[in-house]
Amino acid sequence: MLKVAQIDYIRYEVNQKGETYANVARRMEIDPRTVTKYANQEEFNVKEPQKRISRVMDPVKPILDKWIKEDLKKKKKNHRTAKKMYEQLVKFHSFKGSARSVRAYVSHRKKEIKEYIEGAALPLEAIPGTAQVDFGEAPFKYLGEVIDLPYLVMSFQNSNTFYFQVFPSENTECLLEGLQRMFRHMGGVPNTIRFDNLSPAVKKIKGKGERSLTDTFERFVLHYGFQYEFCNPGKGNEKGHVEAMVKYVRNNFLLPECTITNLDEFNSTLWKVAEDDRERPHYLKHVLQSELYKEDQEAWLILPEKSFDCTRYEQVKADKYGIVSIDNKEYSTSPRFARQKVRVCITYNSITVLNEDHEIVVTHHRLYGVRRRSMIWQPYLDLLSRRPKAIKYTSLYDQFPYEWSKYLRECTEEEQKAALRLLGSLLKNNDFTLLNEALRIASAHGHPNTDQIKHCFYSLLNQSNSHAAITPRFRVPTMPDASRGLTHYDAFFQEGGVAR
């Protein structure tokens, strides 16, 4: 095609000066027919390209588009091939075209859709199926006092909707547990999620916008397949929607202080709170937010069948007492692990100590707040049975049911040794249910010895009634009350008192 200046020259030479087409063509070294065309052309408007109609392919293009978009939500190994799409068109839609036409269209459309998605990821806030995530903090009433707890918010700007869950901390395990709960409740995964530079996800911010992520967060992302984005340092406005939603959640649902007795039960009520809130018009689009939320749902990735194990494993060394330190909190293991390395499994609400065969030694509730040590005495019972006088310097009685605390206090030193050995062999996972019942039955006729308690325990365990035979065979005369155990020796040491 000639340039504008060349066309102007032709029209001037031919139409204004009267030159022949041939002379102008000779001077410009072009075909005379080209000179004739531009000299006499009346219309110079840009014509829109004519759409080529394909009677065979056009009816099935929407079907192929739908299949391609569905496949992009799945893992690549589960995508349909162009050949498979052709076979489905022939079988279910009476397609009469060629496999070559289907392959060409599928290849072209996949490139177009991928380019659109990659380009659309830049203005994140306006795209259905994307989300933003951040923590907020609010006061709660717990055990009679007011404490501040973090809550995790996931917001969807397209629909102006959200979900949120309350946690005891903002650590990695709480972040991933919260995200996974939301994914499972939603039944899908946002295709792109924008975060602030949360320490549970980002270990270090490098140059040129690169980040070093925590190992658990990286594996979580791979498991669920979403794309992640992080705000630039000091640019919290880049996730302005979730910032506003954190404030909205606090003001509308968490103030004044909510009372919590069981955190899991409280969190289970928050799904309906969020879903009821979306039954209102969008502030700009004037459409119900619940309807816009359906657009988000349609754009989500498919949820994997298996859940992610939101745990962290560490190998730590116990001190001389068998105590390990996790995140500046102390947890007991067992005396046999003193000065030894042990493996611990860490979740958002538990710390589990494992032996060399990966068997559970003891499980603690994970500590948060001011409390620094969790002590489970069960693994220490055998050691204490050899040093019963050390019991009063421990918190052992505080961890036992009242029946057993009372029984041990009434025991002589030798009886205490036997009772602690019995508990060490029968107590599993700090479950005193059968042991409490066995002690109650064995105590029906006075202070029992360990053999009687053991007999009652196995009788209950095996669901027999042989313990009913434990009755005195002779008449016991009435005796004055007597105190048992070592407590009466305390009188020797009481201020101004001497045992009488």
Coordinates of C-alpha atoms in Angstrom, one line a residue:
M1 CA 0.0 0.0 0.0
L2 CA 1.3 3.5 -1.0
K3 CA 2.1 6.1 1.6
V4 CA -0.2 9.2 2.0
A5 CA 2.4 11.5 0.4
Q6 CA 2.6 9.2 -2.7
I7 CA -1.2 9.2 -3.1
D8 CA -1.3 13.0 -2.8
Y9 CA 1.4 13.3 -5.6
I10 CA -0.6 11.0 -7.9
R11 CA -3.9 12.9 -7.4
Y12 CA -2.2 16.2 -7.9
E13 CA -0.2 15.2 -11.1
V14 CA -3.2 13.5 -12.7
N15 CA -6.2 15.6 -11.6
Q16 CA -4.6 19.0 -11.2
K17 CA -1.8 19.1 -13.9
G18 CA -3.4 16.7 -16.4
E19 CA -0.5 14.2 -16.6
T20 CA -1.3 10.8 -18.1
Y21 CA -1.4 7.7 -15.9
A22 CA 1.5 6.2 -17.8
N23 CA 3.8 9.1 -17.3
V24 CA 3.1 9.3 -13.6
A25 CA 3.6 5.5 -13.2
R26 CA 6.9 5.7 -15.1
R27 CA 8.3 8.5 -12.9
M28 CA 7.2 6.7 -9.7
E29 CA 8.2 3.2 -11.0
I30 CA 4.8 1.7 -10.2
D31 CA 2.1 -0.1 -12.1
P32 CA -0.2 2.3 -14.2
R33 CA -3.2 0.5 -12.8
T34 CA -2.2 1.6 -9.3
V35 CA -2.0 5.2 -10.5
T36 CA -5.4 4.9 -12.0
K37 CA -6.9 3.5 -8.8
Y38 CA -5.7 6.2 -6.5
A39 CA -6.3 9.1 -9.0
N40 CA -10.0 8.1 -9.2
Q41 CA -10.7 6.8 -5.7
E42 CA -13.6 8.5 -4.0
E43 CA -13.7 6.9 -0.6
F44 CA -10.8 6.9 1.9
N45 CA -12.6 5.9 5.1
V46 CA -11.1 3.0 7.0
K47 CA -13.3 0.0 6.4
E48 CA -14.0 -2.4 9.2
P49 CA -12.7 -5.9 8.5
Q50 CA -15.5 -8.2 7.5
K51 CA -16.1 -11.1 9.9
R52 CA -15.7 -14.4 8.2
I53 CA -18.7 -16.7 8.8
S54 CA -18.1 -20.4 9.4
R55 CA -21.3 -22.3 9.3
V56 CA -19.6 -25.4 10.7
M57 CA -17.3 -24.0 13.5
D58 CA -19.3 -21.0 14.7
P59 CA -22.1 -23.0 16.4
V60 CA -19.6 -25.1 18.5
K61 CA -17.2 -22.3 19.4
P62 CA -19.1 -21.4 22.6
I63 CA -18.9 -25.1 23.6
L64 CA -15.2 -25.2 23.0
D65 CA -14.6 -22.0 24.9
K66 CA -16.5 -23.4 27.9
W67 CA -14.5 -26.6 27.9
I68 CA -11.2 -24.6 27.6
K69 CA -12.1 -22.4 30.6
E70 CA -13.1 -25.4 32.7
D71 CA -9.8 -27.1 31.9
L72 CA -7.8 -24.1 33.0
K73 CA -9.1 -24.5 36.5
K74 CA -7.7 -28.1 36.7
K75 CA -4.3 -29.6 36.7
K76 CA -2.7 -29.8 33.3
K77 CA -2.8 -33.7 33.3
N78 CA -6.6 -33.5 33.6
H79 CA -7.1 -31.1 30.6
R80 CA -9.0 -32.4 27.5
T81 CA -6.9 -32.7 24.4
A82 CA -8.1 -31.1 21.2
K83 CA -8.7 -34.6 19.8
K84 CA -10.9 -35.5 22.8
M85 CA -12.9 -32.3 22.3
Y86 CA -13.4 -33.2 18.6
E87 CA -14.6 -36.7 19.6
Q88 CA -17.1 -35.2 22.1
L89 CA -18.4 -32.7 19.6
V90 CA -19.0 -35.5 17.1
K91 CA -20.6 -37.8 19.7
F92 CA -22.8 -35.3 21.6
H93 CA -23.3 -32.3 19.3
S94 CA -23.5 -34.0 15.8
F95 CA -20.4 -32.0 14.6
K96 CA -19.7 -32.4 10.9
G97 CA -16.4 -30.4 10.7
S98 CA -12.9 -31.7 10.6
A99 CA -10.5 -32.5 13.6
R100 CA -8.0 -30.1 12.0
S101 CA -10.4 -27.2 12.4
V102 CA -11.0 -28.1 16.0
R103 CA -7.3 -28.3 16.8
A104 CA -6.6 -25.0 15.2
Y105 CA -9.4 -23.2 17.0
V106 CA -8.5 -24.8 20.4
S107 CA -4.8 -23.8 20.1
H108 CA -5.7 -20.3 19.1
R109 CA -8.3 -19.8 21.9
K110 CA -6.0 -21.2 24.6
K111 CA -3.4 -18.6 23.8
E112 CA -5.9 -15.8 23.8
I113 CA -7.5 -16.8 27.1
K114 CA -4.1 -17.3 28.8
E115 CA -2.9 -13.9 27.6
Y116 CA -6.1 -12.3 28.9
I117 CA -5.8 -13.9 32.3
E118 CA -2.1 -12.9 32.6
G119 CA -2.9 -9.4 31.6
A120 CA -5.9 -9.2 33.8
A121 CA -3.9 -10.1 36.8
L122 CA -2.4 -6.6 36.9
P123 CA -5.6 -4.7 38.0
L124 CA -6.3 -7.4 40.6
E125 CA -9.1 -5.7 42.4
A126 CA -11.5 -5.6 39.4
I127 CA -11.3 -9.3 38.4
P128 CA -13.9 -11.9 39.5
G129 CA -12.4 -14.9 41.3
T130 CA -9.5 -12.9 42.9
A131 CA -9.0 -12.2 46.6
Q132 CA -7.1 -10.2 49.2
V133 CA -6.0 -11.5 52.6
D134 CA -4.9 -9.8 55.8
F135 CA -5.1 -10.1 59.6
G136 CA -7.0 -7.7 61.9
E137 CA -7.2 -7.6 65.7
A138 CA -10.1 -7.2 68.1
P139 CA -10.9 -7.6 71.8
F140 CA -12.6 -10.7 73.1
K141 CA -13.9 -11.8 76.5
Y142 CA -12.3 -15.1 77.5
L143 CA -12.3 -16.7 81.0
G144 CA -13.5 -13.5 82.6
E145 CA -10.9 -11.2 81.1
V146 CA -10.6 -9.1 77.9
I147 CA -7.8 -10.2 75.5
D148 CA -6.9 -9.1 72.0
L149 CA -7.0 -11.8 69.3
P150 CA -6.2 -11.7 65.6
Y151 CA -8.8 -12.6 63.0
L152 CA -8.0 -13.5 59.3
V153 CA -10.1 -11.8 56.6
M154 CA -10.3 -12.9 52.9
S155 CA -12.2 -10.3 50.8
F156 CA -13.4 -10.4 47.2
Q157 CA -13.6 -6.9 45.7
N158 CA -15.6 -7.8 42.6
S159 CA -18.5 -8.7 44.9
N160 CA -17.5 -6.7 48.0
T161 CA -17.9 -9.9 50.1
F162 CA -15.7 -11.7 52.6
Y163 CA -15.1 -14.5 55.1
F164 CA -13.2 -14.3 58.4
Q165 CA -12.0 -16.6 61.2
V166 CA -10.5 -15.8 64.7
F167 CA -7.2 -17.3 65.8
P168 CA -4.9 -17.2 68.8
S169 CA -1.9 -15.9 66.8
E170 CA -0.8 -14.7 63.4
N171 CA 1.8 -17.5 62.9
T172 CA 2.2 -19.6 59.7
E173 CA 0.1 -22.4 61.0
C174 CA -2.9 -20.1 61.9
L175 CA -2.6 -18.4 58.5
L176 CA -2.7 -21.6 56.5
E177 CA -5.4 -23.2 58.7
G178 CA -7.6 -20.2 58.1
L179 CA -7.0 -20.1 54.4
Q180 CA -7.7 -23.9 54.1
R181 CA -10.9 -23.6 56.2
M182 CA -12.2 -20.9 53.8
F183 CA -11.3 -22.8 50.7
R184 CA -13.1 -25.9 52.0
H185 CA -16.2 -23.9 53.0
M186 CA -16.2 -22.0 49.7
G187 CA -15.7 -25.2 47.7
G188 CA -13.1 -23.6 45.5
V189 CA -9.8 -21.6 45.4
P190 CA -9.4 -18.0 44.3
N191 CA -7.1 -18.0 41.2
T192 CA -5.1 -15.1 42.5
I193 CA -4.6 -13.9 46.1
R194 CA -2.9 -10.7 47.2
F195 CA -1.1 -10.5 50.6
D196 CA 0.7 -7.9 52.6
N197 CA 4.2 -9.0 53.4
L198 CA 3.0 -11.2 56.3
S199 CA 5.9 -12.8 58.2
P200 CA 4.1 -16.2 58.2
A201 CA 4.5 -16.2 54.4
V202 CA 7.5 -14.1 53.7
K203 CA 10.9 -14.8 55.2
K204 CA 12.8 -12.0 53.5
I205 CA 12.1 -9.3 51.0
K206 CA 14.8 -9.2 48.3
G207 CA 15.7 -6.7 45.6
K208 CA 13.5 -6.1 42.5
G209 CA 10.4 -7.2 44.2
E210 CA 11.5 -10.8 44.8
R211 CA 10.7 -12.6 48.1
S212 CA 11.9 -15.6 50.0
L213 CA 8.9 -17.5 51.2
T214 CA 8.5 -19.8 54.2
D215 CA 8.7 -23.5 53.2
T216 CA 5.2 -24.4 54.5
F217 CA 3.6 -21.5 52.6
E218 CA 5.3 -22.5 49.4
R219 CA 4.1 -26.1 49.7
F220 CA 0.6 -24.8 50.5
V221 CA 0.6 -22.7 47.3
L222 CA 1.7 -25.6 45.2
H223 CA -1.0 -27.8 46.8
Y224 CA -3.9 -25.4 46.0
G225 CA -2.5 -24.0 42.7
F226 CA -3.4 -20.3 43.2
Q227 CA -1.2 -17.4 42.1
Y228 CA 0.1 -15.1 44.9
E229 CA 1.0 -11.4 44.9
F230 CA 2.6 -9.3 47.6
C231 CA 2.3 -5.6 48.2
N232 CA 5.3 -3.4 47.8
P233 CA 6.9 -2.6 51.2
G234 CA 5.0 0.3 52.9
K235 CA 2.3 0.2 50.2
G236 CA -0.7 -1.3 52.2
N237 CA -3.0 0.7 49.9
E238 CA -2.3 -1.9 47.2
K239 CA -4.7 -4.2 49.2
G240 CA -7.1 -1.4 50.1
H241 CA -10.2 -3.5 49.8
V242 CA -9.2 -6.0 52.5
E243 CA -7.9 -3.2 54.7
A244 CA -11.4 -1.6 54.6
M245 CA -13.0 -5.0 55.1
V246 CA -10.9 -5.7 58.2
K247 CA -12.3 -2.5 59.7
Y248 CA -15.8 -3.3 58.5
V249 CA -15.7 -6.8 60.1
R250 CA -14.4 -5.4 63.5
N251 CA -17.0 -2.6 63.7
N252 CA -20.0 -4.6 62.6
F253 CA -19.4 -8.1 64.0
L254 CA -16.7 -8.1 66.7
L255 CA -17.6 -5.0 68.8
P256 CA -18.5 -4.8 71.6
E257 CA -16.3 -7.6 72.8
C258 CA -17.6 -11.1 71.9
T259 CA -17.5 -13.8 74.6
I260 CA -15.6 -16.9 73.7
T261 CA -15.7 -20.2 75.6
N262 CA -14.7 -22.5 72.7
L263 CA -12.9 -20.9 69.8
D264 CA -13.7 -23.6 67.2
E265 CA -17.4 -23.4 68.0
F266 CA -17.3 -19.6 67.8
N267 CA -15.6 -19.7 64.4
S268 CA -18.3 -22.2 63.1
T269 CA -20.9 -19.4 63.5
L270 CA -19.0 -16.9 61.4
W271 CA -19.7 -18.5 58.1
K272 CA -23.4 -17.6 58.3
V273 CA -22.5 -14.1 59.5
A274 CA -20.5 -13.4 56.4
E275 CA -23.1 -15.0 54.0
D276 CA -26.0 -13.1 55.5
D277 CA -24.1 -9.8 55.1
R278 CA -23.9 -10.2 51.3
E279 CA -27.7 -9.9 50.8
R280 CA -27.4 -6.2 50.2
P281 CA -26.7 -4.0 47.0
H282 CA -23.2 -3.4 45.9
Y283 CA -22.2 0.2 46.7
L284 CA -21.3 0.9 43.1
K285 CA -22.9 -1.7 40.9
H286 CA -26.3 -1.6 42.5
V287 CA -26.7 -5.4 42.2
L288 CA -27.0 -7.8 45.1
Q289 CA -23.6 -8.8 46.4
S290 CA -24.8 -12.4 46.6
E291 CA -25.3 -12.3 42.8
L292 CA -21.8 -10.8 42.2
Y293 CA -20.4 -13.5 44.5
K294 CA -21.6 -16.1 42.0
E295 CA -19.3 -14.5 39.4
D296 CA -16.4 -15.0 41.8
Q297 CA -17.4 -18.7 42.3
E298 CA -17.5 -19.3 38.5
A299 CA -13.9 -18.1 38.2
W300 CA -12.4 -20.1 41.1
L301 CA -10.0 -23.0 40.7
I302 CA -11.3 -26.5 41.5
L303 CA -10.6 -27.6 45.1
P304 CA -8.1 -30.5 45.4
E305 CA -9.6 -33.7 46.8
K306 CA -7.1 -33.9 49.7
S307 CA -6.6 -31.3 52.4
F308 CA -3.2 -29.8 53.1
D309 CA -1.4 -30.9 56.3
C310 CA -1.0 -27.5 57.9
T311 CA 1.8 -28.7 60.2
R312 CA 5.5 -27.8 60.7
Y313 CA 8.1 -30.3 61.8
E314 CA 11.2 -29.4 63.8
Q315 CA 14.0 -31.3 65.5
V316 CA 14.9 -29.8 68.8
K317 CA 17.1 -30.7 71.8
A318 CA 15.6 -31.3 75.2
D319 CA 17.3 -30.0 78.3
K320 CA 18.3 -32.1 81.3
Y321 CA 14.7 -32.3 82.5
G322 CA 13.4 -33.4 79.0
I323 CA 11.9 -30.0 78.3
V324 CA 11.9 -28.5 74.8
S325 CA 11.5 -24.9 73.6
I326 CA 9.2 -24.1 70.7
D327 CA 8.7 -20.4 69.7
N328 CA 9.9 -19.3 73.2
K329 CA 7.4 -21.6 75.0
E330 CA 8.4 -24.7 77.0
Y331 CA 6.9 -28.2 76.6
S332 CA 7.6 -31.4 78.5
T333 CA 8.6 -34.6 76.7
S334 CA 9.9 -37.5 78.9
P335 CA 12.9 -38.1 81.2
R336 CA 14.3 -40.5 78.7
F337 CA 14.8 -37.7 76.2
A338 CA 16.9 -35.6 78.6
R339 CA 19.6 -33.9 76.5
Q340 CA 18.4 -35.8 73.5
K341 CA 17.1 -34.5 70.1
V342 CA 13.4 -35.1 69.5
R343 CA 11.1 -34.4 66.6
V344 CA 8.0 -32.3 67.2
C345 CA 4.9 -31.8 65.1
I346 CA 3.5 -28.3 65.3
T347 CA 0.0 -27.2 64.4
Y348 CA -1.9 -24.0 65.1
N349 CA -3.3 -25.5 68.3
S350 CA -1.1 -28.5 69.3
I351 CA 2.5 -29.5 69.9
T352 CA 3.1 -33.3 69.5
V353 CA 6.4 -34.9 70.6
L354 CA 7.4 -38.0 68.5
N355 CA 9.9 -40.7 69.3
E356 CA 12.4 -42.2 66.9
D357 CA 9.7 -44.5 65.5
H358 CA 7.4 -41.5 64.9
E359 CA 5.1 -42.6 67.6
I360 CA 3.4 -40.1 69.8
V361 CA 5.1 -39.6 73.2
V362 CA 2.9 -36.7 74.4
T363 CA 0.6 -34.0 72.9
H364 CA 0.3 -30.5 74.4
H365 CA -2.2 -27.7 73.7
R366 CA -0.1 -25.1 72.0
L367 CA 0.6 -22.2 74.4
Y368 CA -0.3 -18.6 73.5
G369 CA -0.2 -15.5 75.8
V370 CA 1.7 -15.1 79.0
R371 CA 1.9 -18.8 80.0
R372 CA 5.4 -20.1 79.3
R373 CA 5.4 -23.8 80.2
S374 CA 3.1 -26.8 79.5
M375 CA 3.9 -29.8 81.7
I376 CA 2.3 -33.2 81.2
W377 CA 3.5 -35.5 84.0
Q378 CA 2.4 -38.9 82.6
P379 CA 5.9 -39.7 81.1
Y380 CA 7.5 -38.7 84.4
L381 CA 5.5 -41.0 86.7
D382 CA 7.9 -43.8 86.7
L383 CA 10.7 -41.5 87.7
L384 CA 8.5 -39.9 90.4
S385 CA 7.6 -43.4 91.7
R386 CA 11.3 -43.6 92.8
R387 CA 11.2 -40.2 94.3
P388 CA 7.7 -39.7 95.8
K389 CA 8.8 -36.9 98.1
A390 CA 9.5 -34.7 95.1
I391 CA 5.8 -34.6 94.2
K392 CA 5.1 -31.7 96.4
Y393 CA 7.6 -29.6 94.4
T394 CA 5.8 -30.3 91.1
S395 CA 2.3 -29.4 89.7
L396 CA 1.4 -33.1 89.5
Y397 CA -1.6 -33.0 91.8
D398 CA -3.0 -30.0 89.7
Q399 CA -3.0 -32.2 86.6
F400 CA -4.8 -35.2 88.3
P401 CA -8.5 -35.6 88.9
Y402 CA -9.6 -34.8 92.4
E403 CA -10.1 -38.5 93.3
W404 CA -6.5 -39.4 92.5
S405 CA -5.0 -36.2 94.1
K406 CA -6.9 -37.1 97.3
Y407 CA -5.9 -40.8 97.1
L408 CA -2.2 -40.0 96.7
R409 CA -2.2 -37.5 99.6
E410 CA -3.6 -40.2 101.8
C411 CA -1.0 -42.8 100.8
T412 CA 2.1 -43.7 102.7
E413 CA 5.4 -43.3 100.9
E414 CA 5.5 -46.9 99.8
E415 CA 1.8 -46.8 98.7
Q416 CA 2.6 -43.6 96.7
K417 CA 5.4 -45.4 94.9
A418 CA 3.1 -48.3 93.9
A419 CA 0.3 -46.0 92.9
L420 CA 2.6 -43.9 90.6
R421 CA 4.0 -47.0 89.0
L422 CA 0.4 -48.2 88.4
L423 CA -0.6 -44.9 86.8
G424 CA 2.6 -44.9 84.7
S425 CA 1.6 -48.3 83.3
L426 CA -2.2 -47.8 82.8
L427 CA -2.6 -44.1 82.0
K428 CA -2.8 -43.4 78.3
N429 CA -3.1 -39.9 76.7
N430 CA -4.0 -38.4 80.1
D431 CA -7.4 -40.2 79.9
F432 CA -8.5 -40.9 83.5
T433 CA -12.0 -42.1 82.7
L434 CA -11.5 -45.8 83.5
L435 CA -9.0 -45.1 86.2
N436 CA -11.4 -42.8 88.0
E437 CA -14.1 -45.4 87.9
A438 CA -11.7 -48.2 89.1
L439 CA -10.6 -46.0 92.0
R440 CA -14.2 -45.2 93.0
I441 CA -15.2 -48.9 93.0
A442 CA -12.1 -50.1 94.8
S443 CA -12.6 -47.4 97.5
A444 CA -16.1 -48.5 98.3
H445 CA -14.8 -50.5 101.3
G446 CA -12.0 -48.2 102.4
H447 CA -8.6 -47.1 101.3
P448 CA -7.6 -49.6 98.5
N449 CA -4.2 -50.9 97.6
T450 CA -2.9 -50.8 94.0
D451 CA -3.7 -54.5 93.3
Q452 CA -7.4 -53.8 94.0
I453 CA -7.4 -50.7 91.8
K454 CA -5.7 -52.7 89.0
H455 CA -8.2 -55.5 89.3
C456 CA -11.1 -53.1 89.0
F457 CA -9.5 -51.3 86.1
Y458 CA -9.1 -54.5 84.0
S459 CA -12.5 -55.7 85.0
L460 CA -14.0 -52.5 83.6
L461 CA -11.7 -52.7 80.5
N462 CA -12.8 -56.2 79.8
Q463 CA -16.5 -55.4 80.6
S464 CA -16.7 -58.1 83.3
N465 CA -18.1 -57.7 86.8
S466 CA -15.4 -59.6 88.8
H467 CA -14.8 -56.5 90.8
A468 CA -18.2 -57.0 92.5
A469 CA -16.5 -59.9 94.5
I470 CA -14.3 -57.4 96.4
T471 CA -16.2 -57.5 99.7
P472 CA -15.0 -58.1 103.3
R473 CA -15.7 -61.6 104.5
F474 CA -15.8 -60.7 108.2
R475 CA -17.5 -58.2 110.4
V476 CA -15.2 -55.1 110.8
P477 CA -15.6 -53.5 114.3
T478 CA -16.2 -49.7 114.4
M479 CA -12.9 -47.9 114.6
P480 CA -12.2 -44.2 115.3
D481 CA -11.3 -42.0 112.4
A482 CA -7.6 -42.0 111.5
S483 CA -5.7 -39.9 109.1
R484 CA -3.5 -41.6 106.5
G485 CA -0.4 -40.5 104.6
L486 CA 2.3 -38.1 105.5
T487 CA 0.3 -34.9 105.9
H488 CA 0.2 -35.2 109.8
Y489 CA 4.0 -34.7 109.8
D490 CA 3.5 -31.2 108.6
A491 CA 2.5 -30.2 112.1
F492 CA 6.2 -30.5 113.1
F493 CA 7.0 -27.6 110.9
Q494 CA 4.0 -25.4 111.5
E495 CA 4.8 -22.1 113.2
G496 CA 4.7 -22.4 117.0
G497 CA 3.3 -26.0 116.8
V498 CA 4.5 -29.4 117.8
A499 CA 2.8 -32.7 116.9
R500 CA 0.7 -34.1 119.6

